[in-house]
Coordinates of C-alpha atoms in Angstrom, one line a residue:
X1 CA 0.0 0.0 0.0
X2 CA 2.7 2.5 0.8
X3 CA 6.5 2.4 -0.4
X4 CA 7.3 5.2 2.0
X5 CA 9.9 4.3 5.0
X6 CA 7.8 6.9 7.4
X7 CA 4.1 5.0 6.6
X8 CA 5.0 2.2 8.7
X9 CA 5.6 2.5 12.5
X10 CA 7.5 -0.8 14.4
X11 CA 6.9 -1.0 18.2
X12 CA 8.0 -4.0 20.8
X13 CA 5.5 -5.7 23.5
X14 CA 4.5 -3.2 26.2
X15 CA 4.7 0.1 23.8
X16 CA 2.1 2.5 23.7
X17 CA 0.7 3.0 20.5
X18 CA -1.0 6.0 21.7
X19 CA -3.2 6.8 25.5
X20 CA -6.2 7.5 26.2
X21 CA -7.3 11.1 25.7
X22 CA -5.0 11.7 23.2
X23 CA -5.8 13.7 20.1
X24 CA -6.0 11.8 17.1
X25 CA -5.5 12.1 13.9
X26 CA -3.7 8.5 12.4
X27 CA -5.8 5.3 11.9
X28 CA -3.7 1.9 12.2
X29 CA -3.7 -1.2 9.8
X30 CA -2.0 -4.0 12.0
X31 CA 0.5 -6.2 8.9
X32 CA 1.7 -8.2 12.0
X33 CA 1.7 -8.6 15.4
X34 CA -1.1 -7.6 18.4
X35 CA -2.6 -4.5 20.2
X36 CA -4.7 -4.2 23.1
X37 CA -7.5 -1.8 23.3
X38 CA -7.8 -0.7 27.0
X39 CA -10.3 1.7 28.9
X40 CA -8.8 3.6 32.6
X41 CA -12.0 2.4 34.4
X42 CA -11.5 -0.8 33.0
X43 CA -8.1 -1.8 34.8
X44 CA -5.9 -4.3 32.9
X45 CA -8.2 -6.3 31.3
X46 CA -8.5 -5.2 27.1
X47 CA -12.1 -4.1 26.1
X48 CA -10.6 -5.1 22.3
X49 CA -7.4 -6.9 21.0
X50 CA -6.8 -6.8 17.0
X51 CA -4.3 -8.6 15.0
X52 CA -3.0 -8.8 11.6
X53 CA -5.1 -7.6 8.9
X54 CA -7.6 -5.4 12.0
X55 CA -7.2 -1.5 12.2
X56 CA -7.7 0.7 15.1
X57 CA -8.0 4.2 15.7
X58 CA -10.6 5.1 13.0
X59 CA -12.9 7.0 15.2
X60 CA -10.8 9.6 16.3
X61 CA -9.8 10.2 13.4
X62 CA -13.0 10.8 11.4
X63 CA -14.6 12.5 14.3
X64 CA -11.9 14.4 15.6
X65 CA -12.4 13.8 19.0
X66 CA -9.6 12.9 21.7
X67 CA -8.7 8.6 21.7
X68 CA -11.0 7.1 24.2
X69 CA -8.9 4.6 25.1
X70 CA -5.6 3.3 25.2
X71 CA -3.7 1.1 22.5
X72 CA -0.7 -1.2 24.1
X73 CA 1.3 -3.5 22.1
X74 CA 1.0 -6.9 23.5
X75 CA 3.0 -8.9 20.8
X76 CA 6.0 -6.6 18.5
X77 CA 3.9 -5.0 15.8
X78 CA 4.2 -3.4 12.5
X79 CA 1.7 -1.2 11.9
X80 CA 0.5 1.2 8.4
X81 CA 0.1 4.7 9.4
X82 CA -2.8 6.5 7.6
X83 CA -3.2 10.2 8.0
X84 CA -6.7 11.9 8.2
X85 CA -5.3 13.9 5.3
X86 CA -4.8 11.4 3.0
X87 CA -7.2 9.3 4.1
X88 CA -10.0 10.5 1.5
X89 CA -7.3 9.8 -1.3
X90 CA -6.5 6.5 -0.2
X91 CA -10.1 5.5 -0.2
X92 CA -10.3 6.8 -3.8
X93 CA -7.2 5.3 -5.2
X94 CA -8.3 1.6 -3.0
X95 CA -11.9 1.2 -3.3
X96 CA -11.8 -2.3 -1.7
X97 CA -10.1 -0.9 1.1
X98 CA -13.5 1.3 2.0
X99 CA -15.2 -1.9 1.6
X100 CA -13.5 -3.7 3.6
X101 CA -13.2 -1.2 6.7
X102 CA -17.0 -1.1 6.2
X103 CA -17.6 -4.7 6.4
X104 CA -15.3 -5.3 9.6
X105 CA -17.2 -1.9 11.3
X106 CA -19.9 -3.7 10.2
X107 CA -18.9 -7.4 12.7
X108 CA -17.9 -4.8 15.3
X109 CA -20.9 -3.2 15.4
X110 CA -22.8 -6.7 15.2
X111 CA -20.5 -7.5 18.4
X112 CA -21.6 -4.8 20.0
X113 CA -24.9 -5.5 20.0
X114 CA -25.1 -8.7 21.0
X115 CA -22.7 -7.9 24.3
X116 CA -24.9 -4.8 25.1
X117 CA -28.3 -7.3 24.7
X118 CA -26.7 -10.4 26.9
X119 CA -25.5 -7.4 29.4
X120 CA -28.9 -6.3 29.1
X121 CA -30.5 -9.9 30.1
X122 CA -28.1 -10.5 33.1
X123 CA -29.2 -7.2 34.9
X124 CA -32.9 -7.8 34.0
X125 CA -32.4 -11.6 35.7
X126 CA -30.5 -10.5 38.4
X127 CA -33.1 -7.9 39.4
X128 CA -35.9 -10.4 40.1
X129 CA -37.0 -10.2 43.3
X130 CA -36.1 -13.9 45.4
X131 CA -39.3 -15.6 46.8
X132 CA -39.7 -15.1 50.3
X133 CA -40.5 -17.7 53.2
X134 CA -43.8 -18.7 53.6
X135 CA -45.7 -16.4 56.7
X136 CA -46.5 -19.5 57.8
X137 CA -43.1 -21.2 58.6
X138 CA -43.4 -20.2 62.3
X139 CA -46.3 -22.3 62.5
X140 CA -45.2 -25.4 60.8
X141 CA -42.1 -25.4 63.3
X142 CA -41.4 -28.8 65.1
X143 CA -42.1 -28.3 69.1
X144 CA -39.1 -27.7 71.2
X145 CA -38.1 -31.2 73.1
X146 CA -40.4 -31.7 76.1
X147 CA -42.8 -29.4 74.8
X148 CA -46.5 -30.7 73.8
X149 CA -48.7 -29.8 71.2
X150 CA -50.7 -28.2 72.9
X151 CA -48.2 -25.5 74.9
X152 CA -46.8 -25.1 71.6
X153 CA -49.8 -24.2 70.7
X154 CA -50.5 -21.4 73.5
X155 CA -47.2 -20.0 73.1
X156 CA -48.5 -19.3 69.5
X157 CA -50.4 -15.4 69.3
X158 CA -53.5 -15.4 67.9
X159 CA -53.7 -14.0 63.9
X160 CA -54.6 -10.0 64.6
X161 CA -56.8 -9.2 62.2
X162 CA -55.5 -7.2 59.7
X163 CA -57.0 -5.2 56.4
X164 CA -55.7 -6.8 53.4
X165 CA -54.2 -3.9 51.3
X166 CA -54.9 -4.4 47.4
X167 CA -51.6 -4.8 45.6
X168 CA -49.7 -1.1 44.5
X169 CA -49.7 -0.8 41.2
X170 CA -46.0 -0.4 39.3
X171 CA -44.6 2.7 37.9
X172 CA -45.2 3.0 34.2
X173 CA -42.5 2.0 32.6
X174 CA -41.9 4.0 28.7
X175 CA -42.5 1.8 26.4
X176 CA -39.8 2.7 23.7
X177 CA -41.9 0.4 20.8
X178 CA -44.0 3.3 20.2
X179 CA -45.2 6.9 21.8
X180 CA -41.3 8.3 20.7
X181 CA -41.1 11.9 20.0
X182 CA -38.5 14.6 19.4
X183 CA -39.6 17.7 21.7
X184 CA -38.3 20.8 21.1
X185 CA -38.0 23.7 23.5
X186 CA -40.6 25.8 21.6
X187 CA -43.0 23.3 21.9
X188 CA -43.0 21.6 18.5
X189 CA -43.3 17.8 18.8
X190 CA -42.2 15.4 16.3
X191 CA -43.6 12.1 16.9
X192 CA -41.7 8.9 15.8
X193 CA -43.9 6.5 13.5
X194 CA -44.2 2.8 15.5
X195 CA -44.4 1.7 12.6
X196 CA -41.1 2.4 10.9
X197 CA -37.5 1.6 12.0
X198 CA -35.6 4.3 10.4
X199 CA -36.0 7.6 10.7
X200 CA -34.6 10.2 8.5
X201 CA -33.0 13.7 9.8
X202 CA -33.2 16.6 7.8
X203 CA -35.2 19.3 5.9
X204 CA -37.1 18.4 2.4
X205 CA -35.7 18.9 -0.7
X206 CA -38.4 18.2 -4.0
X207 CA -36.2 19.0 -7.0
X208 CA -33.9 15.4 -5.5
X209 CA -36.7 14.3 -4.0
X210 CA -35.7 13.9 -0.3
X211 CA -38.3 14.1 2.2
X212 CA -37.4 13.4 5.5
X213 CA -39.3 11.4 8.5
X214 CA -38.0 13.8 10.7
X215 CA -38.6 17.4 9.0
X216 CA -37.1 20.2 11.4
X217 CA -37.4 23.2 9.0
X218 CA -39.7 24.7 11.2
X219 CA -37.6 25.2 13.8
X220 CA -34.3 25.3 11.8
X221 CA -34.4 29.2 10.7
X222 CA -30.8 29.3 10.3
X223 CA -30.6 26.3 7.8
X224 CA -28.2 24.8 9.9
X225 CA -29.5 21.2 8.6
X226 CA -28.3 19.2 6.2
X227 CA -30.4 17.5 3.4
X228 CA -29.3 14.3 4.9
X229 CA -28.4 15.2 8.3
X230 CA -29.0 12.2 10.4
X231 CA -31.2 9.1 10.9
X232 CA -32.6 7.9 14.3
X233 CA -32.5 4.0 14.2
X234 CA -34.7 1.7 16.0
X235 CA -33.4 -1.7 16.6
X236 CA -35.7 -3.8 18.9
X237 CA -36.7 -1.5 22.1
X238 CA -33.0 0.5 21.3
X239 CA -32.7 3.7 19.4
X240 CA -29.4 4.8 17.9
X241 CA -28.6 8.1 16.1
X242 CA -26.0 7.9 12.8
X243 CA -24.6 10.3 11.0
X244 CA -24.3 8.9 7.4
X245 CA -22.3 11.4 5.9
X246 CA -20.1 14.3 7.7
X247 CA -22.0 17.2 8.2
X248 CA -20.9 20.4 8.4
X249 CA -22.9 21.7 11.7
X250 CA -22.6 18.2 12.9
X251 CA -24.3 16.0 15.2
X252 CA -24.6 15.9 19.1
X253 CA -25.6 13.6 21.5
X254 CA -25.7 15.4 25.1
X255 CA -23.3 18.2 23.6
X256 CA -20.8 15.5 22.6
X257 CA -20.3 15.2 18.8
X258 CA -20.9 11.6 17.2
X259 CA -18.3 9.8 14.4
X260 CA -19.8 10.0 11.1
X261 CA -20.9 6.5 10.3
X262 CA -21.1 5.6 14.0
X263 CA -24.6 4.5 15.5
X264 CA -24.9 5.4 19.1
X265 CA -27.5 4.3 21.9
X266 CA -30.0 6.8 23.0
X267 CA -32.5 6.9 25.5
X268 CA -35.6 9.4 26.8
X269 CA -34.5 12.2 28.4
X270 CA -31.2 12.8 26.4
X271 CA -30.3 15.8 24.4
X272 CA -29.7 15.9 20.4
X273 CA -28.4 18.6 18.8
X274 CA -28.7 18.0 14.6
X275 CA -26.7 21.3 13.1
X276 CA -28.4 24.5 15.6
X277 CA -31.4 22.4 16.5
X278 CA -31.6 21.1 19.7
X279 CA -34.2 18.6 21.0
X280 CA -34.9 16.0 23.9
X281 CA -35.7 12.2 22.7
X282 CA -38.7 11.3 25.1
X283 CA -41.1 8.6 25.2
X284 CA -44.3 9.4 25.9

């Protein structure tokens, strides 16, 4: 891919590729070794490890944000270097390099999902309440030695009588399937179709035909929007907001800006900010 000496960056076991918080603007294709992706919070233990033919890095560097973690060599690695700069041309010049980045974003995202649904599963199973003993158990006790029947019986109080309270009825609980909106401080609402799954972000355009799910012209006075802003996506009860293609006002999820290309969770009472529109994601 590249004949240049300086493209290609060697490191031994234990190096730092970069750390956590870092700027970045370099992506990493790994031709051998191993790298460990690893969080602050998260102690030793790697969230990711990639090997030959993986890349790492990619977010950063199309979003511009600082790394959010840290990559350690765990085996001696030889790694491509590819600038944000030249990253554009690369993808030009290498089609099936595009295509292939997409498809392994693709698995990751995949992985993601599943790890975020089983994580989901254990904390819903481990918040089930455990039965209780029986109110009766004192009752059914054997007598203590020496002791009849009967005094075991006296010793026993007599059942006060009580009123039987009807059950409490449980919090409502937002149903995320359907009910959705997009509320906007002025008071406009735009409601999510339950019947859809993807949503589009933007403001109309007739002459190539786009027409948005999600029209915020009204409130967009500025034309901060793009065409093709956004797209809220629904996957069972989980909504994620992507950004298909950069835009210049960009997109915000509680005043944090999100990777183009990058779907990430939302849930009701959370902030998005498409261009200069901001608006809270309830569920009604």
């Amino acid at each position: 891919m590249s004949q240049a000496a300086d493209a290609y960056l060697e490191l031994p076991a234990g190096q730092a590729v970069y750390a956590e918080g870092d700027s970045g603007s370099t992506m990493y294709i790994i031709e051998a070794g191993t790298v460990d992706l690893l969080l602050a919070a998260r102690g030793a233990e790697p969230i990711a490890s990639y090997g030959p033919g993986d890349f790492f890095g990619e977010a950063s560097m199309l979003a511009e944000q600082p790394r959010f973690s840290s990559a350690i060599v765990r085996k001696p690695v030889r790694l491509l270097k590819i600038e944000r700069a030249g990253f554009a041309d690369l993808l030009a010049r290498h089609v099936e390099i595009g295509i292939a980045i997409m498809r392994k974003l693709a698995q990751r995202h995949q992985q993601c999902e599943l790890r975020l649904a089983s994580a989901l599963l254990e904390a819903a199973q481990k918040r089930k309440p455990t039965s209780a003993p029986p109110r009766d158990a004192a009752r059914a006790a054997p007598a203590a030695p020496g002791e009849t029947l009967q005094q075991s019986a006296r010793l026993e109080p007599p059942p006060s009588r009580t009123t039987i309270e009807p059950p409490r009825a449980s919090p409502p609980v937002a149903k995320l399937r359907g009910g959705c909106a997009l509320k906007h401080a002025k008071g406009s609402v735009f409601a999510l179709d339950p019947a859809l799954n993807e949503f589009l972000v933007g403001r109309p355009d007739p002459r190539a035909g786009i027409n948005p799910e999600i029209d915020l012209s009204e409130v967009d006075p500025t034309r901060s929007l793009s065409r093709r802003h956004a797209r809220l996506v629904r996957q069972g009860q989980l909504f994620f907001v992507r950004e298909d293609a950069r835009t210049v006002n960009g997109t915000f999820v509680n005043n944090v800006r999100i990777g183009t290309g990058v779907d990430v969770p939302v849930k009701p009472g959370d902030t998005l900010r498409f261009g200069a529109v901001e608006v809270e994601f309830s569920a009604a």
